[in-house]
JSON list of C-alpha atoms and ligand atoms in Angstrom, two decimals:
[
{"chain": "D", "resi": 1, "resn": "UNK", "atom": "CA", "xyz": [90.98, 3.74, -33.50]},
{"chain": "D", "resi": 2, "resn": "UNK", "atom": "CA", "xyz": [89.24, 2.15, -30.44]},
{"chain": "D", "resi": 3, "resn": "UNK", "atom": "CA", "xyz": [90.77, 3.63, -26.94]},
{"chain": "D", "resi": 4, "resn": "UNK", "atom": "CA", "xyz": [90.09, 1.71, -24.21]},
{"chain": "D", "resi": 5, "resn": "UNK", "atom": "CA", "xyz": [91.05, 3.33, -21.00]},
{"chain": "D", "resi": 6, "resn": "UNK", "atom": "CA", "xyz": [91.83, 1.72, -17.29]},
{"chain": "D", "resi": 7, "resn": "UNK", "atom": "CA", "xyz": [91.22, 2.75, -13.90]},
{"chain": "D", "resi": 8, "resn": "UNK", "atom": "CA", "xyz": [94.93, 1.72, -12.87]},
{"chain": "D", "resi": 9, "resn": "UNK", "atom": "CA", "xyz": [97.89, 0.21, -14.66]},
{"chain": "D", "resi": 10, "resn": "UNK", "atom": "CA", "xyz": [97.65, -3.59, -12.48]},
{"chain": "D", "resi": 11, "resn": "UNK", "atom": "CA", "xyz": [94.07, -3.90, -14.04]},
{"chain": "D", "resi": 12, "resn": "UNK", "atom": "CA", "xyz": [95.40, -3.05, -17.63]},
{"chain": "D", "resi": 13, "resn": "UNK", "atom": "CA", "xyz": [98.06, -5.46, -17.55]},
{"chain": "D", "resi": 14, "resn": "UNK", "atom": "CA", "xyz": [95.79, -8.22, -15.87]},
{"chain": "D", "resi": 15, "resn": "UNK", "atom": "CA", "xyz": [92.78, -7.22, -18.68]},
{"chain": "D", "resi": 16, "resn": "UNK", "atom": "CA", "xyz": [94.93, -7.34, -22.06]},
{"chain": "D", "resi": 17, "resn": "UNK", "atom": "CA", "xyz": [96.77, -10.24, -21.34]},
{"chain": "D", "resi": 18, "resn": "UNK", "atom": "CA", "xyz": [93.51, -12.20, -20.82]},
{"chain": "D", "resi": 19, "resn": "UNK", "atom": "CA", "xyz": [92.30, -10.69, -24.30]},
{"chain": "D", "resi": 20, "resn": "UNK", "atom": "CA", "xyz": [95.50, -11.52, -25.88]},
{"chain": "D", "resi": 21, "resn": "UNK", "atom": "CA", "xyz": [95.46, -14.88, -24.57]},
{"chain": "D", "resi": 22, "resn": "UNK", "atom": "CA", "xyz": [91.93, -15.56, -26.06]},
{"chain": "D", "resi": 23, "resn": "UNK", "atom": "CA", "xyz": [93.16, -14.72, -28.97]},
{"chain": "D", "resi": 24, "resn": "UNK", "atom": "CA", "xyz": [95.92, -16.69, -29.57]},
{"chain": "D", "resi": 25, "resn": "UNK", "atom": "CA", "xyz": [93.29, -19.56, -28.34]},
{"chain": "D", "resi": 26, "resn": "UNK", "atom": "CA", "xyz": [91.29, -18.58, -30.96]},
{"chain": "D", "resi": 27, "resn": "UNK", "atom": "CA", "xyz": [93.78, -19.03, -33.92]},
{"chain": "D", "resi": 28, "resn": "UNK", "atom": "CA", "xyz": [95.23, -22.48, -32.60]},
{"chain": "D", "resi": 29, "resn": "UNK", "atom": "CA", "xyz": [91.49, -23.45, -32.63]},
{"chain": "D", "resi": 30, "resn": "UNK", "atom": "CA", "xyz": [91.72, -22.38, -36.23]},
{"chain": "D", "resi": 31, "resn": "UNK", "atom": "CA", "xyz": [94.04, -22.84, -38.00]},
{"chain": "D", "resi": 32, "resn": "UNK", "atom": "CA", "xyz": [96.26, -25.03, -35.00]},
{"chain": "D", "resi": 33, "resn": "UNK", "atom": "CA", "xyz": [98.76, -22.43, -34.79]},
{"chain": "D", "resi": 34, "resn": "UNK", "atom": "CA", "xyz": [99.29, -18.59, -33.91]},
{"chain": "D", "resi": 35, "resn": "UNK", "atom": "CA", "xyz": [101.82, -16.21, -34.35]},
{"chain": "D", "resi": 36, "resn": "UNK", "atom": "CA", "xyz": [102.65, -13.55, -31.05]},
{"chain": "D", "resi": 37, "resn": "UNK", "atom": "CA", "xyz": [104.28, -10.23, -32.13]},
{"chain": "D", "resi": 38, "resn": "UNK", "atom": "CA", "xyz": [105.19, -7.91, -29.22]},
{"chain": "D", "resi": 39, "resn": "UNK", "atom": "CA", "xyz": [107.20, -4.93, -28.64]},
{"chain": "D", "resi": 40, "resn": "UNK", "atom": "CA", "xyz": [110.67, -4.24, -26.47]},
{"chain": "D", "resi": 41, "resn": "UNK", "atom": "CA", "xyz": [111.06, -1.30, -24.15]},
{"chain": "D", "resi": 42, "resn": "UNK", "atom": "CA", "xyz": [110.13, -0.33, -20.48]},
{"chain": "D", "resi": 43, "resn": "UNK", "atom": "CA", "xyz": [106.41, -1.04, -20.91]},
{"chain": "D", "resi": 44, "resn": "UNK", "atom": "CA", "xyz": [105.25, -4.57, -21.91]},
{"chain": "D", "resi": 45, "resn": "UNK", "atom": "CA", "xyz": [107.24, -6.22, -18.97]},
{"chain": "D", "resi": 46, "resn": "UNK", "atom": "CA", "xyz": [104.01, -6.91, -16.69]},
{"chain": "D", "resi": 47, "resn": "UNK", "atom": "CA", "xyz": [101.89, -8.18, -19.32]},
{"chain": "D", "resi": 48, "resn": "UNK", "atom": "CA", "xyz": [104.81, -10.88, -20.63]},
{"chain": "D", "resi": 49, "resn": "UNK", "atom": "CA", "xyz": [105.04, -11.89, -16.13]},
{"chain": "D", "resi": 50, "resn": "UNK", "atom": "CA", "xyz": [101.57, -12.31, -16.63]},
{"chain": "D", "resi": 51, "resn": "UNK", "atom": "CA", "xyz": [101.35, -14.58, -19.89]},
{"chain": "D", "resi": 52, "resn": "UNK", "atom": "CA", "xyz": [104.01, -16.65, -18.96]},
{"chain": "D", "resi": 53, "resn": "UNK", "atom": "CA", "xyz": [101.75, -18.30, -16.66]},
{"chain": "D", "resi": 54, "resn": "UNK", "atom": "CA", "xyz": [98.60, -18.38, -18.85]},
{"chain": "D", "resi": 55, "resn": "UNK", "atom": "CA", "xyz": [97.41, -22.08, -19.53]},
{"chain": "D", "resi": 56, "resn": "UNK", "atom": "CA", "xyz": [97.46, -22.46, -23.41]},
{"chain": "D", "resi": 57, "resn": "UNK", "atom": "CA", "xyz": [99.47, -24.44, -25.78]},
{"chain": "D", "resi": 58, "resn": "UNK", "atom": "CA", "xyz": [102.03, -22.52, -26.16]},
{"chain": "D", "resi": 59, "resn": "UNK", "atom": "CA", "xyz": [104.29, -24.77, -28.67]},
{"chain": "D", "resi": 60, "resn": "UNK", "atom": "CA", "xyz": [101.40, -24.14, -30.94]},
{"chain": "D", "resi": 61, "resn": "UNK", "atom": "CA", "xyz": [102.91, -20.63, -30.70]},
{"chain": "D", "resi": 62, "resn": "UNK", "atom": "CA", "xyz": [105.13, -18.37, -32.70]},
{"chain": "D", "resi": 63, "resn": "UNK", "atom": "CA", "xyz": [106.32, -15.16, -30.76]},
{"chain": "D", "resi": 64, "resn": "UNK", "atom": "CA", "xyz": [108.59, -12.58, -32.59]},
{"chain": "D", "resi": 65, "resn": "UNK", "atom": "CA", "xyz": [109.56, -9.03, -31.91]},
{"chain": "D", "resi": 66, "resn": "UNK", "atom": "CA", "xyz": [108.03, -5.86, -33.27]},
{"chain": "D", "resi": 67, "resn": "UNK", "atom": "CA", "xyz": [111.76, -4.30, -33.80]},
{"chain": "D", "resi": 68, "resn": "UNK", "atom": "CA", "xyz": [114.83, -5.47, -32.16]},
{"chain": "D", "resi": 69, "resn": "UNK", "atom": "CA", "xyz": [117.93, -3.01, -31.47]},
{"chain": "D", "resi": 70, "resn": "UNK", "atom": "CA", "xyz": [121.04, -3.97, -32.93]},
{"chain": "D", "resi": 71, "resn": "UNK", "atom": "CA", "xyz": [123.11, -5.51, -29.73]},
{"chain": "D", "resi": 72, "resn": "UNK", "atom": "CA", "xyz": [123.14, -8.52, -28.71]},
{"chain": "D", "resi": 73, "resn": "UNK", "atom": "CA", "xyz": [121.62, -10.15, -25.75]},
{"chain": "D", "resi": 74, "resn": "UNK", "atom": "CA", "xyz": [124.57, -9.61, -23.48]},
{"chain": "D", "resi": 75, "resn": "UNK", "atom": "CA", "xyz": [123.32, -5.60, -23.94]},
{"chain": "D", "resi": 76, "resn": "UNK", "atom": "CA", "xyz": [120.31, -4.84, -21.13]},
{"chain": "D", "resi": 77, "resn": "UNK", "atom": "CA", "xyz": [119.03, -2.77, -24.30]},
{"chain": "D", "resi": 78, "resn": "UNK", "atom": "CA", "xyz": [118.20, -6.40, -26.13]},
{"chain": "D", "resi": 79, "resn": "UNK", "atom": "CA", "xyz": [114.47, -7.15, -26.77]},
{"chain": "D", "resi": 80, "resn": "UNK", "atom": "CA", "xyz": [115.72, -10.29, -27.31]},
{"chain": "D", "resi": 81, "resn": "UNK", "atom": "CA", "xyz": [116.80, -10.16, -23.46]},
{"chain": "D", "resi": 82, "resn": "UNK", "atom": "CA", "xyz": [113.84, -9.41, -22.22]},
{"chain": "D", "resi": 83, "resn": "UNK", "atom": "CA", "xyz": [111.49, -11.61, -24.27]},
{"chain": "D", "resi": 84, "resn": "UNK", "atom": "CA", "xyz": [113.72, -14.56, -22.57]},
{"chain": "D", "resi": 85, "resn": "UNK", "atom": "CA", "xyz": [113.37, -13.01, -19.36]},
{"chain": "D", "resi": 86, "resn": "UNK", "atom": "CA", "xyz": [110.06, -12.15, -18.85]},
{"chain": "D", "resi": 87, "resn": "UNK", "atom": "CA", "xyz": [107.88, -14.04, -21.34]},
{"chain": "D", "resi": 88, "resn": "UNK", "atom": "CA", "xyz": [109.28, -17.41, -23.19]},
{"chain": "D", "resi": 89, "resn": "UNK", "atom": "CA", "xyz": [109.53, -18.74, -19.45]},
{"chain": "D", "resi": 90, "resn": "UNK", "atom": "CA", "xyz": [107.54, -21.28, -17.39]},
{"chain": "D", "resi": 91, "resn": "UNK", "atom": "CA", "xyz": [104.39, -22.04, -19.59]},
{"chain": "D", "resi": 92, "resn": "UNK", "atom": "CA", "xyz": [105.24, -19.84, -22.41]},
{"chain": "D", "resi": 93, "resn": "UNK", "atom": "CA", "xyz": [108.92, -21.27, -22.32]},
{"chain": "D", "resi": 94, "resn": "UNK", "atom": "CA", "xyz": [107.43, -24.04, -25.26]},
{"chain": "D", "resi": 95, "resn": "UNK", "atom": "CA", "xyz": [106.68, -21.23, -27.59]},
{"chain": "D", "resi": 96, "resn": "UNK", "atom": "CA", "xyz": [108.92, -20.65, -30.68]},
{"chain": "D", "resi": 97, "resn": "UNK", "atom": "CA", "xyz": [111.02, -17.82, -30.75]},
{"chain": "D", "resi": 98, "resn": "UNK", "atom": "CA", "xyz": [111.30, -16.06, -34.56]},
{"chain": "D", "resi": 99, "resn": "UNK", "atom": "CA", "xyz": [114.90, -13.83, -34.07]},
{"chain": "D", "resi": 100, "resn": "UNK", "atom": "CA", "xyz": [115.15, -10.65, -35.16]},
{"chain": "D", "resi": 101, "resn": "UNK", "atom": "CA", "xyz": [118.64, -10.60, -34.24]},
{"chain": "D", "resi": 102, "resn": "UNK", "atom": "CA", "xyz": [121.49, -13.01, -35.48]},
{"chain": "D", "resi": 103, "resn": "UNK", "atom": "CA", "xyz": [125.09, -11.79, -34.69]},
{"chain": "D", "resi": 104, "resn": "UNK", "atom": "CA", "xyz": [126.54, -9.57, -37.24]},
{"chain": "D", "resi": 105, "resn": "UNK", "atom": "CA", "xyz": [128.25, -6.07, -37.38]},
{"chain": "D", "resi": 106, "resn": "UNK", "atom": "CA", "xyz": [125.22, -4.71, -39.46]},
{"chain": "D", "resi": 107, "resn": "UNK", "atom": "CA", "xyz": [121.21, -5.43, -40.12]},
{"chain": "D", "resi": 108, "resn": "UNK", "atom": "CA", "xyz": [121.73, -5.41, -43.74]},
{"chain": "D", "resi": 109, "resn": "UNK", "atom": "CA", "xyz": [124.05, -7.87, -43.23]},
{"chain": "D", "resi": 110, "resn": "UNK", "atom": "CA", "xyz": [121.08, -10.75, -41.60]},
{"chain": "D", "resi": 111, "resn": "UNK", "atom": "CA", "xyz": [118.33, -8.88, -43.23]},
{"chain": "D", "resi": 112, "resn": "UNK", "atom": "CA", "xyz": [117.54, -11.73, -45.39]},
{"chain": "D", "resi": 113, "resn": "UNK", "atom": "CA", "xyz": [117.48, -14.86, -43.80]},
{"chain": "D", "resi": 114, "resn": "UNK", "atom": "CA", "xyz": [115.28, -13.08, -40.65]},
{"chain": "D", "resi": 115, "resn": "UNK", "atom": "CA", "xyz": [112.93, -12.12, -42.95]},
{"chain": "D", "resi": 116, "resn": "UNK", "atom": "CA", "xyz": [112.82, -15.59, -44.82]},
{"chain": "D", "resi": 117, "resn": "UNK", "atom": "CA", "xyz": [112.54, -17.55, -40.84]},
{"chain": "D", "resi": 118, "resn": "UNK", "atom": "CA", "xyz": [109.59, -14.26, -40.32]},
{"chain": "D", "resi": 119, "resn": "UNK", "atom": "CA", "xyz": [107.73, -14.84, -43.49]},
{"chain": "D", "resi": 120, "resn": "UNK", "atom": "CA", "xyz": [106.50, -18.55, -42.65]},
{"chain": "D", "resi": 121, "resn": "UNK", "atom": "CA", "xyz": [104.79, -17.20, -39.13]},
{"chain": "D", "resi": 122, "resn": "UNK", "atom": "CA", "xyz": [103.14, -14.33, -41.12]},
{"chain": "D", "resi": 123, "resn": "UNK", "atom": "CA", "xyz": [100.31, -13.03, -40.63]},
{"chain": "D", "resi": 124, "resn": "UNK", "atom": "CA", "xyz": [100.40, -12.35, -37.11]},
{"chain": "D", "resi": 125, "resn": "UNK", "atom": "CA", "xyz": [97.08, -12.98, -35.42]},
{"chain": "D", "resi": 126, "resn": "UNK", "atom": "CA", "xyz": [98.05, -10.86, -32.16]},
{"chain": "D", "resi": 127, "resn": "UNK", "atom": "CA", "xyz": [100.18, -7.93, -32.62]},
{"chain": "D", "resi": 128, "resn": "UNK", "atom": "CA", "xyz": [100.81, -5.91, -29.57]},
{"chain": "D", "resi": 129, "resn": "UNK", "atom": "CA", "xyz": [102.81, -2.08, -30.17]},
{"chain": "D", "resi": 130, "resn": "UNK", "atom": "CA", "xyz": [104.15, 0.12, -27.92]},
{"chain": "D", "resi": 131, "resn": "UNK", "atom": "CA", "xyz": [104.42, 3.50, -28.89]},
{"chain": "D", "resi": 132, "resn": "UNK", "atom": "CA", "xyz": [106.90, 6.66, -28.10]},
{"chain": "D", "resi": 133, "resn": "UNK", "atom": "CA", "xyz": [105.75, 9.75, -27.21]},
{"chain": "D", "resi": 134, "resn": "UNK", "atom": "CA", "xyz": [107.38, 10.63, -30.19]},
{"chain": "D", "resi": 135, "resn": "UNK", "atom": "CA", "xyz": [104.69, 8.72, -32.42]},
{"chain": "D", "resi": 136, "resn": "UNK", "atom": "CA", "xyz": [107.18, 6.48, -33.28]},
{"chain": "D", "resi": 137, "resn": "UNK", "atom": "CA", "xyz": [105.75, 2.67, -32.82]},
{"chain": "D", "resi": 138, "resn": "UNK", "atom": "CA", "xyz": [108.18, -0.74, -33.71]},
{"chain": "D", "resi": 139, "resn": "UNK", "atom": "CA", "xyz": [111.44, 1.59, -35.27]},
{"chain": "D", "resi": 140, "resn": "UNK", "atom": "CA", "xyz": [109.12, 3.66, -37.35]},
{"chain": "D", "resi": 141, "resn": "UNK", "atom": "CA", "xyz": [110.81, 6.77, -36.15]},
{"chain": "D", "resi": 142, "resn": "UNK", "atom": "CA", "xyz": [109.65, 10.10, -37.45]},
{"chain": "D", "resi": 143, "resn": "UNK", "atom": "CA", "xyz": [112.82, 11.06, -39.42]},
{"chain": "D", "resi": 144, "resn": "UNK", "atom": "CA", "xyz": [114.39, 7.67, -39.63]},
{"chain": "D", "resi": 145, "resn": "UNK", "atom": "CA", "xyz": [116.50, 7.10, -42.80]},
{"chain": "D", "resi": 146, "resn": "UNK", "atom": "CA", "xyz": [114.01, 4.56, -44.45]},
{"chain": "D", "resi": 147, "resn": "UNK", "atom": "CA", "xyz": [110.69, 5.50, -43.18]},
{"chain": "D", "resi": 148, "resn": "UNK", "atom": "CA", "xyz": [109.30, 6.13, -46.35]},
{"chain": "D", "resi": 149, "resn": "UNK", "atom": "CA", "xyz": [110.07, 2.63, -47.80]},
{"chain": "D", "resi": 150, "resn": "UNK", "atom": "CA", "xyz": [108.88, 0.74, -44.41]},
{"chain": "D", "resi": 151, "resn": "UNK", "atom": "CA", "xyz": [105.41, 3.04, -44.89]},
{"chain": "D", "resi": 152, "resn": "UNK", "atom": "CA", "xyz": [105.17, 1.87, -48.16]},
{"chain": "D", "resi": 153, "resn": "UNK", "atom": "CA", "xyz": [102.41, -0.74, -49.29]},
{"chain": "D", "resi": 154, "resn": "UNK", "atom": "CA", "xyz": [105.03, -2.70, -50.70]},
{"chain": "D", "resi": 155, "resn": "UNK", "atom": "CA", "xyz": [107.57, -2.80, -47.89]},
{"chain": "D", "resi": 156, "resn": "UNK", "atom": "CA", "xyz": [109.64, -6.01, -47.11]},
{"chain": "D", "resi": 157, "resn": "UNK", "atom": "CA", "xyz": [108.85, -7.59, -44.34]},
{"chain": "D", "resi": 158, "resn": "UNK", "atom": "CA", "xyz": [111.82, -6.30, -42.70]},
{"chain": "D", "resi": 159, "resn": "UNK", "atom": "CA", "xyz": [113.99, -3.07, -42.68]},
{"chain": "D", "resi": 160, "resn": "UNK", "atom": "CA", "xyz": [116.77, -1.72, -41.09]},
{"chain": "D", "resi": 161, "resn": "UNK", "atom": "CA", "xyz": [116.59, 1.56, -39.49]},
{"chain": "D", "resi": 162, "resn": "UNK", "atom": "CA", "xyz": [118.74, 4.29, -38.44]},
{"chain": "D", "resi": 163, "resn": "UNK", "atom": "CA", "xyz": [117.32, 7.25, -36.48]},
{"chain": "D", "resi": 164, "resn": "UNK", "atom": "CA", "xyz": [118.53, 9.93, -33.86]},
{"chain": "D", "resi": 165, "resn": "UNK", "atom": "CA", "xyz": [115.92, 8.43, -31.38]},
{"chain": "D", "resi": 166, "resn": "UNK", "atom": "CA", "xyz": [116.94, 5.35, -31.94]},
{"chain": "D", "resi": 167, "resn": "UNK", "atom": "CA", "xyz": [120.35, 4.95, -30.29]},
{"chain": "D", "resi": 168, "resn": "UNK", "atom": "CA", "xyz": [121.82, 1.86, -32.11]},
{"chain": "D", "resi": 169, "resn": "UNK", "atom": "CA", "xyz": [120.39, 1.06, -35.91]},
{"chain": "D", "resi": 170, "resn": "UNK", "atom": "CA", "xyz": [117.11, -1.00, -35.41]},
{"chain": "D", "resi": 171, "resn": "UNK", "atom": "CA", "xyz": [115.56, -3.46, -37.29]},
{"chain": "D", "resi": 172, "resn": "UNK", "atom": "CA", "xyz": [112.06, -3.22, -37.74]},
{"chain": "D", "resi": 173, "resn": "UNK", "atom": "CA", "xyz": [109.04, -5.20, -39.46]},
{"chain": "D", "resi": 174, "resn": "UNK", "atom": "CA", "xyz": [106.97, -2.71, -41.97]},
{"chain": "D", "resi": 175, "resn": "UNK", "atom": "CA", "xyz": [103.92, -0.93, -41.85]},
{"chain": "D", "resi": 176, "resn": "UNK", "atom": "CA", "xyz": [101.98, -3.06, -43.69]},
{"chain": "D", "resi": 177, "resn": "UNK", "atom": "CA", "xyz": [103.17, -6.48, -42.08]},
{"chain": "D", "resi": 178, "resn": "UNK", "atom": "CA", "xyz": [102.03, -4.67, -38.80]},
{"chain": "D", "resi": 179, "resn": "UNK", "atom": "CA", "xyz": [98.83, -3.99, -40.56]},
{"chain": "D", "resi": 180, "resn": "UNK", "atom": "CA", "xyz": [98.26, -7.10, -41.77]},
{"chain": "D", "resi": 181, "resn": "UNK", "atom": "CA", "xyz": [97.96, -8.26, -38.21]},
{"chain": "D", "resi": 182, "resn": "UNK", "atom": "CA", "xyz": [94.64, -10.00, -37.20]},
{"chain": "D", "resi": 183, "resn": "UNK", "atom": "CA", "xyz": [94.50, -8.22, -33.79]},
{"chain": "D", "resi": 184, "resn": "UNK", "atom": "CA", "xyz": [96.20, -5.03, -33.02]},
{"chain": "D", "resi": 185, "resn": "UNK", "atom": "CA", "xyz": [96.94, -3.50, -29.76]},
{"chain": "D", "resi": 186, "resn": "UNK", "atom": "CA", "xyz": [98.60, -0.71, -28.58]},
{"chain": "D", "resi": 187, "resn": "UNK", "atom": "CA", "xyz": [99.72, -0.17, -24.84]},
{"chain": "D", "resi": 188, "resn": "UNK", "atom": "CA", "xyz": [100.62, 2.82, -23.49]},
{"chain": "D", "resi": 189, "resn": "UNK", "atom": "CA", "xyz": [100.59, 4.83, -20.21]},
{"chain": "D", "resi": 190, "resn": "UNK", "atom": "CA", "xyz": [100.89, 8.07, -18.58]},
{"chain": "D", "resi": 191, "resn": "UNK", "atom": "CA", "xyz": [99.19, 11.83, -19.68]},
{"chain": "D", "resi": 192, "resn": "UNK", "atom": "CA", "xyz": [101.94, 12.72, -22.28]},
{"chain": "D", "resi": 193, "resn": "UNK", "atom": "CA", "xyz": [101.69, 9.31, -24.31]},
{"chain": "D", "resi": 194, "resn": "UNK", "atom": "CA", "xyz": [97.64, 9.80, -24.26]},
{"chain": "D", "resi": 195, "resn": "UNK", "atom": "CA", "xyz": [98.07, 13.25, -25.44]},
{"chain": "D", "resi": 196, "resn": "UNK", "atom": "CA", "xyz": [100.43, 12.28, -28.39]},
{"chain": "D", "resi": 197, "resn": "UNK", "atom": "CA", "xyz": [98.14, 9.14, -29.59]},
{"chain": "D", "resi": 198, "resn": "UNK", "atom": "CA", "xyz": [95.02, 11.74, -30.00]},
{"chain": "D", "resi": 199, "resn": "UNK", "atom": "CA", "xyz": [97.28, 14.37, -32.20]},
{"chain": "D", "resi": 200, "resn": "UNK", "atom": "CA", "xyz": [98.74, 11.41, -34.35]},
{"chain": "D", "resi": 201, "resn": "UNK", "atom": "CA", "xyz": [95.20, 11.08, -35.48]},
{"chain": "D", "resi": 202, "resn": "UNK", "atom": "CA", "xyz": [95.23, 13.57, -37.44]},
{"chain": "D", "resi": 203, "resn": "UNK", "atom": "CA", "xyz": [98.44, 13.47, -38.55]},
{"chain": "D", "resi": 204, "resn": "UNK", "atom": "CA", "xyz": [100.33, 11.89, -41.87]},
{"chain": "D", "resi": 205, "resn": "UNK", "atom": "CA", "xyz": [102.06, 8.36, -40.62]},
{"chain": "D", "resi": 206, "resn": "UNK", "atom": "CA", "xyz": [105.47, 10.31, -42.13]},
{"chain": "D", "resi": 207, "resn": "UNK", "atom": "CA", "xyz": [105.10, 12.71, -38.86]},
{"chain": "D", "resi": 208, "resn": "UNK", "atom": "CA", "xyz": [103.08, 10.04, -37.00]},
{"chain": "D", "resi": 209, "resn": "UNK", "atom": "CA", "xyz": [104.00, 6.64, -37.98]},
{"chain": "D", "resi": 210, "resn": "UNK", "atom": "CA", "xyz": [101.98, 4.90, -35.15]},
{"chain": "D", "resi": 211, "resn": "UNK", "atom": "CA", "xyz": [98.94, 6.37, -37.91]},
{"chain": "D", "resi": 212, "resn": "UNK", "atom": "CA", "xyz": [100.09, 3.55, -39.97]},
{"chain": "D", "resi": 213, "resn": "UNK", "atom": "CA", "xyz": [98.46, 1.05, -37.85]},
{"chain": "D", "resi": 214, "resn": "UNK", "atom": "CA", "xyz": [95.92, 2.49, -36.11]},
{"chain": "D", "resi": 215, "resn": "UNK", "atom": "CA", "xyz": [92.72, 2.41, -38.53]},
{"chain": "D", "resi": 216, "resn": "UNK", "atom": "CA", "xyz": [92.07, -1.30, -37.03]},
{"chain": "D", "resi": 217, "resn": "UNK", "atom": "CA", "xyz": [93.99, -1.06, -33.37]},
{"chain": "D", "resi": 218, "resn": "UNK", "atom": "CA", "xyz": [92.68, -0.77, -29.69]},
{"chain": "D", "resi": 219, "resn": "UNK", "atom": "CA", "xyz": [94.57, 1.58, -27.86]},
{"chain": "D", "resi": 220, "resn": "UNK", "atom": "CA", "xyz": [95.10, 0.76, -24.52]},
{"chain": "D", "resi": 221, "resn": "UNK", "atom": "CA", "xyz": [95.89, 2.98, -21.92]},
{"chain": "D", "resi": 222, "resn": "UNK", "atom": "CA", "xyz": [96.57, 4.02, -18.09]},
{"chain": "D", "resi": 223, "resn": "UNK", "atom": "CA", "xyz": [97.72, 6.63, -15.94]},
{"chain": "B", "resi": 1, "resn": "6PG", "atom": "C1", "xyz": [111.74, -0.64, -28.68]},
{"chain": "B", "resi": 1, "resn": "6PG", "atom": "C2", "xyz": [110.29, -0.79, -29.02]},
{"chain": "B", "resi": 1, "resn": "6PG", "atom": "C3", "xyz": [109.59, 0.53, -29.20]},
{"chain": "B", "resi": 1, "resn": "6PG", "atom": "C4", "xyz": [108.82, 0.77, -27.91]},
{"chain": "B", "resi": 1, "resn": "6PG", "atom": "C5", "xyz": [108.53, 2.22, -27.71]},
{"chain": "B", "resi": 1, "resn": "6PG", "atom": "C6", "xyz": [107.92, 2.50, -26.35]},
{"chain": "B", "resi": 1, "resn": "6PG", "atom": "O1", "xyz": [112.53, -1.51, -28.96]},
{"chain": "B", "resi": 1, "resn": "6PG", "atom": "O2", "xyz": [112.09, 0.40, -28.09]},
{"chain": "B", "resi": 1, "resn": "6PG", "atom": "O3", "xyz": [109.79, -1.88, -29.56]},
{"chain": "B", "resi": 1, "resn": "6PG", "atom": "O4", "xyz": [108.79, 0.71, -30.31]},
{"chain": "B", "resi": 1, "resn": "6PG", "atom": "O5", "xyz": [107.63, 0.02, -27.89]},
{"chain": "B", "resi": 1, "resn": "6PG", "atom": "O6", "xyz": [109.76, 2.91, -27.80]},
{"chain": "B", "resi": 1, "resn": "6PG", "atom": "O7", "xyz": [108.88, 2.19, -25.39]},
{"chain": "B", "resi": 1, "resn": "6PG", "atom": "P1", "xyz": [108.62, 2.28, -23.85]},
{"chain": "B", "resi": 1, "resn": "6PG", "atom": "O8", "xyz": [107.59, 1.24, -23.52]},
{"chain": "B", "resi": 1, "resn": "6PG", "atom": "O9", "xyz": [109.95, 2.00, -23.21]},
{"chain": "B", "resi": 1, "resn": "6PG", "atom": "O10", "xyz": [108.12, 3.68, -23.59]}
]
């Protein structure tokens, strides 16, 4: 693992979008394409403001979620919501968006067709994770009903998962299509999240399933 540490949260924001944004140059220079995975929650928002304006070409560009929680976008808990609102907007509005989400009761019951519309954009060049202090990153909660098989090397590329943590069932790309990832970056803030990325070093990715991912990621962080 590679920490990288800020003097404020502004220059964070400002720092890994550039990076990210070089990136996804990079692959469209490539291979003319590049595939954007990012997470949901309370943290990312800034850095998607800040992208949305970034001069690339963004219809070259495949963005999907990490995990997506099992409502649909009328639900202020969507990451769906939020992607829309914050990033696939003024420049970034010509990038693709791959769903995680399509309206059913269940995820097992849309498992398969996401994963079939994911597997064409795979593997992702720039993956940016959150992470819970928890450990948990994407929905690989400690204790979730089907953590073992999302650890797994031979995971699907998707799985739904249930955990107490969770609220509503998740679904969740695996461990080792996170891993696969070109690029992997993980942005976090505040003393108790810094405190809980150094202990999940040295702990198995069953108690600490950020571990799964974090042999090749930069961890970003800020007060
Ligand atoms: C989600 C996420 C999840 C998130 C962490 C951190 O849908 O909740 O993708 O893995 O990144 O829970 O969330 P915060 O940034 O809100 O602390």
């Amino acid at each position: 693992m590679n920490f990288q540490g800020y003097p404020d949260r502004e220059m964070m924001m400002r720092a890994l979008a550039d990076q990210i944004a070089s990136e996804l140059r990079e692959a469209i220079g490539a291979k003319g394409r590049a595939t954007l995975s990012v997470p949901g929650g309370t943290t990312p928002g800034p850095i998607f403001d800040i992208l949305s304006g970034v001069d690339l070409d963004w219809s070259k560009v495949a963005v999907m979620l990490n995990d997506e929680r099992w409502v649909g976008e009328d639900s202020p808990r969507s990451n769906t919501r939020l992607l829309r609102e914050r990033l696939l907007r003024d420049r970034a509005g010509d990038a693709a968006l791959v769903p995680l989400y399509a309206d059913a009761a269940r995820p097992e019951d849309r498992m398969d067709a996401l994963a079939e519309g994911i597997a064409v954009h795979l593997p992702i060049d720039v993956l940016l994770l959150g992470m819970g202090a928890d450990m948990h990153t994407a929905s690989l909660f400690p204790g979730a009903d089907r953590l073992a098989e999302a650890l797994s090397d031979d995971a699907p590329i998707l799985l739904p998962m249930r955990a107490e943590a969770a609220g509503e069932p998740r679904i969740t790309l695996s461990a080792p299509v996170l891993r696969d990832a070109m690029h992997i970056h993980i942005l976090i803030t505040g003393a108790e999240k810094r405190a809980a990325i150094k202990r999940a070093e040295a702990l198995p990715p069953e108690e600490a399933p950020v571990c799964a991912v974090l042999a090749n990621a930069t961890v970003h962080w800020a007060e």
